[in-house]
Short mmCIF file of N, CA and C in Angstrom, two decimals:
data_model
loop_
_atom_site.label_atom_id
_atom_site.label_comp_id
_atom_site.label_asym_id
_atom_site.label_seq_id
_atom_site.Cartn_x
_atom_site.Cartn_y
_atom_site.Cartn_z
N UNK A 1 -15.57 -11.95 -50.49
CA UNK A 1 -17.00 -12.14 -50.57
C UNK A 1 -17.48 -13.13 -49.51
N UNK A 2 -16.62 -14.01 -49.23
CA UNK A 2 -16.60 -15.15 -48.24
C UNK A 2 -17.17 -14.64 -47.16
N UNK A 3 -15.92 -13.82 -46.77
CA UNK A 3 -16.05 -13.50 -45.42
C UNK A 3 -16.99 -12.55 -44.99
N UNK A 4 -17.49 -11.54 -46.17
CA UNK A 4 -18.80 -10.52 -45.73
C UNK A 4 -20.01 -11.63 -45.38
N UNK A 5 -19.89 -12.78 -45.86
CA UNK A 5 -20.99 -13.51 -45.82
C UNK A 5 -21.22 -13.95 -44.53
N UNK A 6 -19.79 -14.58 -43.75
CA UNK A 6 -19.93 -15.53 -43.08
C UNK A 6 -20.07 -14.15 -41.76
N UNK A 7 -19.91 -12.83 -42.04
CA UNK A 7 -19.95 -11.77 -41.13
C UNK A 7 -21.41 -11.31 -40.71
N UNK A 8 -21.77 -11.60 -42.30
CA UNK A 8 -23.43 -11.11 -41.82
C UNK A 8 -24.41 -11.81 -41.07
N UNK A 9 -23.84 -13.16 -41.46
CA UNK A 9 -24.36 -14.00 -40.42
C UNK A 9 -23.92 -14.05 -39.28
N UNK A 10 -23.13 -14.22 -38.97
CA UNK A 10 -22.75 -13.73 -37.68
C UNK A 10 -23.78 -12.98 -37.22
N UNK A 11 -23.26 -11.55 -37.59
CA UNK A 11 -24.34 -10.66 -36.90
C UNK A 11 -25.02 -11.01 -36.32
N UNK A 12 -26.29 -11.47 -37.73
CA UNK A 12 -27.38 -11.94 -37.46
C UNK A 12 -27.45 -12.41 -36.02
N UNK A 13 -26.71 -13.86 -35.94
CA UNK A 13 -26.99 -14.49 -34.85
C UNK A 13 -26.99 -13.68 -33.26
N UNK A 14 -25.81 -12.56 -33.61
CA UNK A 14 -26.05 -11.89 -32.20
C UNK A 14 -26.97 -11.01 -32.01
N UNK A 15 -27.70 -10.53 -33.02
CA UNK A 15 -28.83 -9.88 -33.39
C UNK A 15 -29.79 -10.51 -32.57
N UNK A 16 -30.22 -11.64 -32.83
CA UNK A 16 -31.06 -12.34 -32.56
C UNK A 16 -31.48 -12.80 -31.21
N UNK A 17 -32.25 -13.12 -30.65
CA UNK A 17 -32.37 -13.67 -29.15
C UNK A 17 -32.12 -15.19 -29.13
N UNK A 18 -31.68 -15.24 -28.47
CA UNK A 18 -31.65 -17.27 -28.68
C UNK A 18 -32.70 -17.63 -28.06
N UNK A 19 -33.57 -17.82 -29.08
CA UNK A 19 -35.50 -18.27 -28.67
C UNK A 19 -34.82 -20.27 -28.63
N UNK A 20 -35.75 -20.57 -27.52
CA UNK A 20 -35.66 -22.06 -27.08
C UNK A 20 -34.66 -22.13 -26.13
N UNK A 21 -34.53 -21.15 -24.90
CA UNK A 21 -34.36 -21.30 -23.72
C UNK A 21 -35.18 -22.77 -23.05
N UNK A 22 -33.83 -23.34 -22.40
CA UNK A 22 -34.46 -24.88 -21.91
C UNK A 22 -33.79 -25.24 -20.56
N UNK A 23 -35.06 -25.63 -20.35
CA UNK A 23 -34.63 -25.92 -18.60
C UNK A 23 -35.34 -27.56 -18.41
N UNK A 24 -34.94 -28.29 -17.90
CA UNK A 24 -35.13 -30.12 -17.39
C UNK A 24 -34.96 -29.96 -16.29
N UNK A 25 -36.13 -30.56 -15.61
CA UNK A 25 -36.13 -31.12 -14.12
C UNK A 25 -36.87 -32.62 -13.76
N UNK A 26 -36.18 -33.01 -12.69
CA UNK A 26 -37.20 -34.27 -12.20
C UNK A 26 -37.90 -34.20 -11.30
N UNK A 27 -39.09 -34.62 -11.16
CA UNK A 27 -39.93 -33.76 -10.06
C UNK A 27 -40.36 -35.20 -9.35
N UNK A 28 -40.03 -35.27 -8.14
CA UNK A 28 -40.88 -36.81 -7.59
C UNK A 28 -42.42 -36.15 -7.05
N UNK A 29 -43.25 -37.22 -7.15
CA UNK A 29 -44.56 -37.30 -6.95
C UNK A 29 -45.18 -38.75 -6.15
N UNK A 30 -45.26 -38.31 -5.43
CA UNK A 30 -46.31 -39.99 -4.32
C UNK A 30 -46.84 -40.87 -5.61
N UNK A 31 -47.18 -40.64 -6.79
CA UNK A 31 -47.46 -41.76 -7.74
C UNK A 31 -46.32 -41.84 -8.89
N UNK A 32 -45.38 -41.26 -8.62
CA UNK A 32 -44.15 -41.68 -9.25
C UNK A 32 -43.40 -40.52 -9.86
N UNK A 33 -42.06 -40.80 -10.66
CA UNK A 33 -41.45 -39.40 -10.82
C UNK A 33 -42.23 -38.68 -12.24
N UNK A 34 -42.13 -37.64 -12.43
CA UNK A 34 -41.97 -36.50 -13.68
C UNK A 34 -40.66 -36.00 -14.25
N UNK A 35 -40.66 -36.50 -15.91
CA UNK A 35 -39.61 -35.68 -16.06
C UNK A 35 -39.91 -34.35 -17.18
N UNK A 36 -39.77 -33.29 -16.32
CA UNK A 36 -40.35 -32.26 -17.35
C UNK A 36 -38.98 -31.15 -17.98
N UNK A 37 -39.71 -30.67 -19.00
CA UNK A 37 -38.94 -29.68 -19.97
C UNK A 37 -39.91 -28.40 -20.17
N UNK A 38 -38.94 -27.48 -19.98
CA UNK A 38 -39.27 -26.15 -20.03
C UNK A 38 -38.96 -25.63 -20.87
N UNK A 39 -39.67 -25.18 -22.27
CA UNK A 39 -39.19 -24.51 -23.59
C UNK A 39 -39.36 -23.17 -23.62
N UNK A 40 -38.36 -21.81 -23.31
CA UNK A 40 -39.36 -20.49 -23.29
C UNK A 40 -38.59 -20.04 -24.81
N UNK A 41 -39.51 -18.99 -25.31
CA UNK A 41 -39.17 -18.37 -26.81
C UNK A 41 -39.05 -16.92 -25.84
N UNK A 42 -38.26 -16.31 -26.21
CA UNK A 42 -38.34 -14.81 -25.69
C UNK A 42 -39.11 -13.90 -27.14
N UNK A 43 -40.04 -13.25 -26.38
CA UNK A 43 -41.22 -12.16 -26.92
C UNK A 43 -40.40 -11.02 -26.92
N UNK A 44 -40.20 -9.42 -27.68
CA UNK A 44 -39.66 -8.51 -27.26
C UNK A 44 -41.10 -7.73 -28.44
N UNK A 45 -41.59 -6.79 -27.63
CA UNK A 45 -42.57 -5.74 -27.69
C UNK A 45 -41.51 -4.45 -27.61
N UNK A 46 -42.33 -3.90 -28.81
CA UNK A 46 -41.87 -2.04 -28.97
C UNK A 46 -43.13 -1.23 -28.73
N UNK A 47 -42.75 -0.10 -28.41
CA UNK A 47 -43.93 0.98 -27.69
C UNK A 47 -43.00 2.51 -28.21
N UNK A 48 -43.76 3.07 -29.57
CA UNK A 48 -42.96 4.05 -29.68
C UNK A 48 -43.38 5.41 -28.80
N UNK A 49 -42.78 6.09 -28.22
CA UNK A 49 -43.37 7.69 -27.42
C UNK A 49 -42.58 8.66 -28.10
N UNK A 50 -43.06 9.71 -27.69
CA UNK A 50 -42.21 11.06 -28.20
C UNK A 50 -42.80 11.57 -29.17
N UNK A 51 -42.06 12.99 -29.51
CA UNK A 51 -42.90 13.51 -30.97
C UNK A 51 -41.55 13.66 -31.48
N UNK A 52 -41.70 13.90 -32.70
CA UNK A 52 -40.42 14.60 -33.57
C UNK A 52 -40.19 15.81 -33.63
N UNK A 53 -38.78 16.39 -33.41
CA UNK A 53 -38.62 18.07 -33.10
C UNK A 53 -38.96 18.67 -34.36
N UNK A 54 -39.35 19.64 -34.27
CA UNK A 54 -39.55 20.55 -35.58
C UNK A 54 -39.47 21.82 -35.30
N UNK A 55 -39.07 22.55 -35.99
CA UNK A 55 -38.35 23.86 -36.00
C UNK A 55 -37.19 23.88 -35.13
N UNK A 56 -36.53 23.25 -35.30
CA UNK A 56 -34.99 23.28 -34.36
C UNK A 56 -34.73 22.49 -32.72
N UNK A 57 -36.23 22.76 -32.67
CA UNK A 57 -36.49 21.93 -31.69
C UNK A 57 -35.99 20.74 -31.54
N UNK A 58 -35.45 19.94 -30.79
CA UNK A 58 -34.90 18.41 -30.52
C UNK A 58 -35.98 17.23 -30.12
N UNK A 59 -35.88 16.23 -30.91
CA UNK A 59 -36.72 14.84 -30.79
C UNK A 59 -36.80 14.56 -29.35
N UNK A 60 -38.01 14.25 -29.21
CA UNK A 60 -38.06 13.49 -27.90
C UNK A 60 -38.55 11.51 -28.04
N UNK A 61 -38.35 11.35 -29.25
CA UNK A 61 -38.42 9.74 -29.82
C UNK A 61 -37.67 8.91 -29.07
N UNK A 62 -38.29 8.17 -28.65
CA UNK A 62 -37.58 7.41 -28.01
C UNK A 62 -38.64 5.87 -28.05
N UNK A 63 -37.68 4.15 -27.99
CA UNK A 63 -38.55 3.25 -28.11
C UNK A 63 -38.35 2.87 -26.36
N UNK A 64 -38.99 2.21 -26.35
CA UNK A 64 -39.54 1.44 -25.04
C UNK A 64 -39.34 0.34 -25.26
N UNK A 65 -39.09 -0.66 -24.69
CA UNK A 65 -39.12 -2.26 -25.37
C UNK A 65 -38.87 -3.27 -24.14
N UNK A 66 -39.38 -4.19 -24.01
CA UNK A 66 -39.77 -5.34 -23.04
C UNK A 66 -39.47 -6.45 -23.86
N UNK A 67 -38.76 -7.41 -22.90
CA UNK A 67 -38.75 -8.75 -23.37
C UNK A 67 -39.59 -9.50 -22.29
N UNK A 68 -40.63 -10.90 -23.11
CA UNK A 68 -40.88 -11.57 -22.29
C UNK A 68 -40.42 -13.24 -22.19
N UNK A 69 -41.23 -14.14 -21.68
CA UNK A 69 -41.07 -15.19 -22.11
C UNK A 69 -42.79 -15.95 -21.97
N UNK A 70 -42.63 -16.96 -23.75
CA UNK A 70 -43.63 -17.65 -23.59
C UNK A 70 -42.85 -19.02 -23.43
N UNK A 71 -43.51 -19.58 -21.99
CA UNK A 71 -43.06 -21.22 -21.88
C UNK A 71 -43.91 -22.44 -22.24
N UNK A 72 -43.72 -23.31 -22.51
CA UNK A 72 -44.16 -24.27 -22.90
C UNK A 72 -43.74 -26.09 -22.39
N UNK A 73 -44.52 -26.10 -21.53
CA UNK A 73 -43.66 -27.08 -20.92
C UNK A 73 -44.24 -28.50 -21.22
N UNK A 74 -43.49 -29.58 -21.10
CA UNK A 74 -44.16 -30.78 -21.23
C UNK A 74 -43.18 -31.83 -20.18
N UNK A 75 -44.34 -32.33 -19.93
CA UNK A 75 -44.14 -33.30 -18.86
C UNK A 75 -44.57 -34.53 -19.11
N UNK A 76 -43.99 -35.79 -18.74
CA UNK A 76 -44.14 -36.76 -18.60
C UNK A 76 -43.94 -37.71 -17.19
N UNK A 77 -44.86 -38.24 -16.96
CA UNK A 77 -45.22 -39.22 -15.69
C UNK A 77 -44.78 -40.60 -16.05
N UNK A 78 -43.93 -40.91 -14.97
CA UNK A 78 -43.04 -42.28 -14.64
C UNK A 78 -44.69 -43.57 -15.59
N UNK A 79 -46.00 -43.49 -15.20
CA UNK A 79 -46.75 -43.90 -16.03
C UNK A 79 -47.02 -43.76 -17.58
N UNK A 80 -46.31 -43.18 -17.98
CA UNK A 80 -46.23 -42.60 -19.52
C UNK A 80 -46.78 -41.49 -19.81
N UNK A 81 -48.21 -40.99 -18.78
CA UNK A 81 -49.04 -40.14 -19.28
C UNK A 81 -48.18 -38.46 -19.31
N UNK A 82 -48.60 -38.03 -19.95
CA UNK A 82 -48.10 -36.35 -20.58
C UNK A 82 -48.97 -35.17 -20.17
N UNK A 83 -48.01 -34.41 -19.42
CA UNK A 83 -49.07 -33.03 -19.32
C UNK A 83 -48.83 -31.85 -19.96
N UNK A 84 -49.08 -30.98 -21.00
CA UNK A 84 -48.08 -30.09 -22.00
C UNK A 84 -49.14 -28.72 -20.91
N UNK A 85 -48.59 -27.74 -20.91
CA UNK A 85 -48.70 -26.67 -20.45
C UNK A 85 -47.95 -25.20 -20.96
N UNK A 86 -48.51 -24.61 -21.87
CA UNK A 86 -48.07 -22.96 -21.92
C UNK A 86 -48.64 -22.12 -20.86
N UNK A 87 -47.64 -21.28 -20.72
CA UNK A 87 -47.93 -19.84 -20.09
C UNK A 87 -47.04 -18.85 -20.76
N UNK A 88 -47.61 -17.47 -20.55
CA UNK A 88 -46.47 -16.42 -21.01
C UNK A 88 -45.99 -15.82 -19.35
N UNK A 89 -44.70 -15.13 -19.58
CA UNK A 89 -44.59 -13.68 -18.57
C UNK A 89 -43.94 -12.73 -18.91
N UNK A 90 -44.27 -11.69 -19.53
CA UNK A 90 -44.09 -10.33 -19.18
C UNK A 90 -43.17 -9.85 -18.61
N UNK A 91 -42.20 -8.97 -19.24
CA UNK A 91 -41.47 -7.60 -18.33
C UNK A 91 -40.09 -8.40 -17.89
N UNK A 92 -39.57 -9.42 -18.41
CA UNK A 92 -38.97 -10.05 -17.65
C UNK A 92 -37.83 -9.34 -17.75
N UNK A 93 -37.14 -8.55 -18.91
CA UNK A 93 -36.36 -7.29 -19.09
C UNK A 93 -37.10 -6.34 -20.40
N UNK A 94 -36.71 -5.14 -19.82
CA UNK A 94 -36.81 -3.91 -19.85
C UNK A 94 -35.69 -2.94 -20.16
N UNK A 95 -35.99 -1.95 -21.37
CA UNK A 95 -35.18 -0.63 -21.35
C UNK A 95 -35.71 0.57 -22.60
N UNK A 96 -35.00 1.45 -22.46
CA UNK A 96 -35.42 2.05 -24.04
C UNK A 96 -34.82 2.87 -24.94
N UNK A 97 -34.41 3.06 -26.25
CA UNK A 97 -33.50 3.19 -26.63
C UNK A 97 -34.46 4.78 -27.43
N UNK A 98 -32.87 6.05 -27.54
CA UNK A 98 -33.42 7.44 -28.48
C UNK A 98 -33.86 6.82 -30.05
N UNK A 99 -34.99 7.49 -30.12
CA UNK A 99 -35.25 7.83 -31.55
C UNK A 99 -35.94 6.29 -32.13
N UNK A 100 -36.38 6.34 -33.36
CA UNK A 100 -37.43 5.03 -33.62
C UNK A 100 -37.49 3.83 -33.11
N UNK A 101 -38.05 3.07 -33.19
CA UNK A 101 -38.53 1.48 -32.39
C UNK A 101 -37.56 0.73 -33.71
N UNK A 102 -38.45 1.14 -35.69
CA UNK A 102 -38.10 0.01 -36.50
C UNK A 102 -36.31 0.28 -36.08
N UNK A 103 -35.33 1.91 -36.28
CA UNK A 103 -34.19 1.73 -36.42
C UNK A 103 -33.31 1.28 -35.10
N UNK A 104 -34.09 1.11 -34.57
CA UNK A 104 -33.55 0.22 -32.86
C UNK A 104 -33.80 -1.21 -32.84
N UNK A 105 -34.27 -1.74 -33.35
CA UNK A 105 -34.69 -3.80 -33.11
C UNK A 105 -33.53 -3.85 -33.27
N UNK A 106 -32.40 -4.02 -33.97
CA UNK A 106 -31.10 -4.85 -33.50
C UNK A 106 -30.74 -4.90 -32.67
N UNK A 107 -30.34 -3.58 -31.82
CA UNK A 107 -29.85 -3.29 -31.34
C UNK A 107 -30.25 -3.72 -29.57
N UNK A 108 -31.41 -3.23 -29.93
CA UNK A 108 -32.44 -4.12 -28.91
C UNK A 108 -32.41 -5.76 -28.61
N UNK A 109 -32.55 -5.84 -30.11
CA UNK A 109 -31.97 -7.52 -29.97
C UNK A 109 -30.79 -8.16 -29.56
N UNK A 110 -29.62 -7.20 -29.26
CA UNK A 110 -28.29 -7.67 -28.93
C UNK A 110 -28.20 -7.40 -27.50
N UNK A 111 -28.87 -6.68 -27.25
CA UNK A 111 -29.08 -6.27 -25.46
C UNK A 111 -29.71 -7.32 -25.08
N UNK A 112 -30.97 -7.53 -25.42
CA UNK A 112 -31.40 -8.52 -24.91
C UNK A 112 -31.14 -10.32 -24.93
N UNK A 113 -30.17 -10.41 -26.27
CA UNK A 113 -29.15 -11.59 -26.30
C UNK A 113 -28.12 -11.59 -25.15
N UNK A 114 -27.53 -10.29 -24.81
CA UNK A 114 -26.94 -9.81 -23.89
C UNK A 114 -26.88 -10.50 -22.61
N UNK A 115 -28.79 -10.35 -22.27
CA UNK A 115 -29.26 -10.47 -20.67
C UNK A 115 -29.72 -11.86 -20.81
N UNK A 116 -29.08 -13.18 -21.77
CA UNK A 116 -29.73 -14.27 -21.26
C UNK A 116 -29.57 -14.66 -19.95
N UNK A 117 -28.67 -14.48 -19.10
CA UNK A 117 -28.64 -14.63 -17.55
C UNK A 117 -30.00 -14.79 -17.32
N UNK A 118 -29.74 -13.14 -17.23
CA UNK A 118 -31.40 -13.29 -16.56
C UNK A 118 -33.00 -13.96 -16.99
N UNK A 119 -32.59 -14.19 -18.40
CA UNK A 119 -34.06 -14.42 -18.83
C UNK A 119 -34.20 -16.25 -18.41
N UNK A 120 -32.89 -17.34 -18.20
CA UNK A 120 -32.54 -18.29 -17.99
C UNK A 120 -33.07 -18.32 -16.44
N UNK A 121 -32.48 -17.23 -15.49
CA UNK A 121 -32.74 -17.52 -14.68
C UNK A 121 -34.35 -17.02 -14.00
N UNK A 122 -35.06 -16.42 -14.98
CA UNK A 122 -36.53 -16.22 -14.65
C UNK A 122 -37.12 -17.36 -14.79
N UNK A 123 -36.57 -18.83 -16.53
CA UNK A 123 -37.20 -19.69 -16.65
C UNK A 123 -37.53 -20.70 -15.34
N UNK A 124 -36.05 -20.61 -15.00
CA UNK A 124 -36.16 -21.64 -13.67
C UNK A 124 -37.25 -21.39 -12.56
N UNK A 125 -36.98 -19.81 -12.20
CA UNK A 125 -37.90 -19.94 -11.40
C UNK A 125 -39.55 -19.79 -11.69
N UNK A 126 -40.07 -19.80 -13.18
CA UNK A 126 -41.35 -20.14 -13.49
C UNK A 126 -41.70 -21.63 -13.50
N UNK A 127 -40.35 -22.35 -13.79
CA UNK A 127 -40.77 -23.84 -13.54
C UNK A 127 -40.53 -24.13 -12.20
N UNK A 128 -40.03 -23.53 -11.28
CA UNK A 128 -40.71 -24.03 -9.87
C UNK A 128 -41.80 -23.49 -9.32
N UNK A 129 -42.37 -22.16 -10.00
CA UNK A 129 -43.83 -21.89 -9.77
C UNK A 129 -44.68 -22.82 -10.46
N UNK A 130 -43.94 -23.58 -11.34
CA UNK A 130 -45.03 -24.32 -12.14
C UNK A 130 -45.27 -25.76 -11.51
N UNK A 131 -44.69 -25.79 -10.36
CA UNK A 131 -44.55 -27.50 -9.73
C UNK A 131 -45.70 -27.50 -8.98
N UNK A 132 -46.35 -26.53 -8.33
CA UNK A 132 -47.74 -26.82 -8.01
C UNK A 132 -48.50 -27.32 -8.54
N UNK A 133 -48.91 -26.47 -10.13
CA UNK A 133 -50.23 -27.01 -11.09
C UNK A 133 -49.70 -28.36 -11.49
N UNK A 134 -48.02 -28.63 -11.65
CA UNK A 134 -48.02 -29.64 -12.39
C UNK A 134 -48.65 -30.85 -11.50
N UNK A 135 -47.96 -30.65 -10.16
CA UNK A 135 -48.82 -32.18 -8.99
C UNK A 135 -49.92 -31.89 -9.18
N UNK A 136 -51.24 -30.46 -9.36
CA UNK A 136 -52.18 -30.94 -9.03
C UNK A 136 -52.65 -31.42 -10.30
N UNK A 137 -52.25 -31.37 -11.69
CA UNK A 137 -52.67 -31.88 -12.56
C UNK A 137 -52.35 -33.71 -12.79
N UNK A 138 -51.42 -33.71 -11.67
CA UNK A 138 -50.87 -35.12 -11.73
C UNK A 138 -52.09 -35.87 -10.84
N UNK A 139 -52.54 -35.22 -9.72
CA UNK A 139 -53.73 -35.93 -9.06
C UNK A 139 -54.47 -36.02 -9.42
N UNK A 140 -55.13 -35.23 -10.36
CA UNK A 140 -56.11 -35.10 -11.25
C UNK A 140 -56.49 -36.13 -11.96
N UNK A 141 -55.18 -36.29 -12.61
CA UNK A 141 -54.88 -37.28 -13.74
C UNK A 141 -54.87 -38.91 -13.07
N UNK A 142 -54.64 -39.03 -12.11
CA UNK A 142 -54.24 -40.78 -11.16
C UNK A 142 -55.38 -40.64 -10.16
N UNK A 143 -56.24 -39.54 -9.91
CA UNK A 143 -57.33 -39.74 -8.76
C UNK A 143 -56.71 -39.60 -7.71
N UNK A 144 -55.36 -38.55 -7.62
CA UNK A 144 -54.97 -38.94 -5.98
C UNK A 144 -55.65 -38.10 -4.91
N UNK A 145 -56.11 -37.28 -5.59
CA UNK A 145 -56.41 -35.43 -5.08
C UNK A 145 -57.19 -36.54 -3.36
N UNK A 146 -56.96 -35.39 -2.28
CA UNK A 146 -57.15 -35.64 -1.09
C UNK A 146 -58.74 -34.69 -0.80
N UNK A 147 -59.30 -35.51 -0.02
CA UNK A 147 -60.60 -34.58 0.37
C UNK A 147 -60.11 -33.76 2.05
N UNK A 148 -61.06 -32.62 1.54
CA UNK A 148 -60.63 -32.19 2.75
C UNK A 148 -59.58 -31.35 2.89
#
């Protein structure tokens, strides 16, 4: 009984996406350093297509499914002050599996536990797209912004 238990959990866990993808960086800034954290949850969207065969005919069911990521970042300035920032992105993986969306989510979910590579390495590079807004929110914030 033990062990069905400690199996199903299991599963579970590979079932699951490991939501709280985390990425830390230090970012220097002319008014001092940032140390920020990047929290993404992975999103996975279903899109069912197809019809169901009837009269002998064969299913054309099939799910569609996208994972994304929503990030959430927070930052802190060598001054104490804090800048928290969400964004989502979209599409970051993609595929689609025969026949229903509900009897496919595991399965879906283990693929896409699968591809944390990649979804790790999309975070990174949204937090170096994110080093722009973060300085200009940092000038913002200290008055450094330049005229001109």
């Amino acid at each position: 009984m033990t062990f069905g238990m400690v199996g199903l959990l299991l599963g579970a866990m590979v079932a699951a996406p490991d939501s709280g993808i985390e990425h830390k960086v230090r970012i220097d800034h002319r008014t001092g350093t940032v140390e920020s954290q990047y929290i993404a949850d992975v999103r996975i969207t279903h899109k069912q297509v197809g019809t169901v065969g009837v009269g002998g005919r064969p299913s054309t069911l099939r799910c569609l499914w996208s994972a994304g990521l929503v990030v959430d970042r927070q930052a802190r300035h060598a001054s104490g002050s804090t800048m928290a920032r969400t964004f989502a992105h979209d599409g970051v993986v993609a595929g689609s599996r025969p026949g229903w969306c509900s009897a496919q989510q595991r399965s879906i979910a283990q693929e896409v536990a699968a591809r944390q590579p990649e979804l790790r390495e999309r975070l990174v590079r949204l937090a170096q797209d994110d080093h722009g807004v973060l300085h200009a929110e940092i000038d913002r914030m200290h008055g450094t912004t330049q005229a001109g």
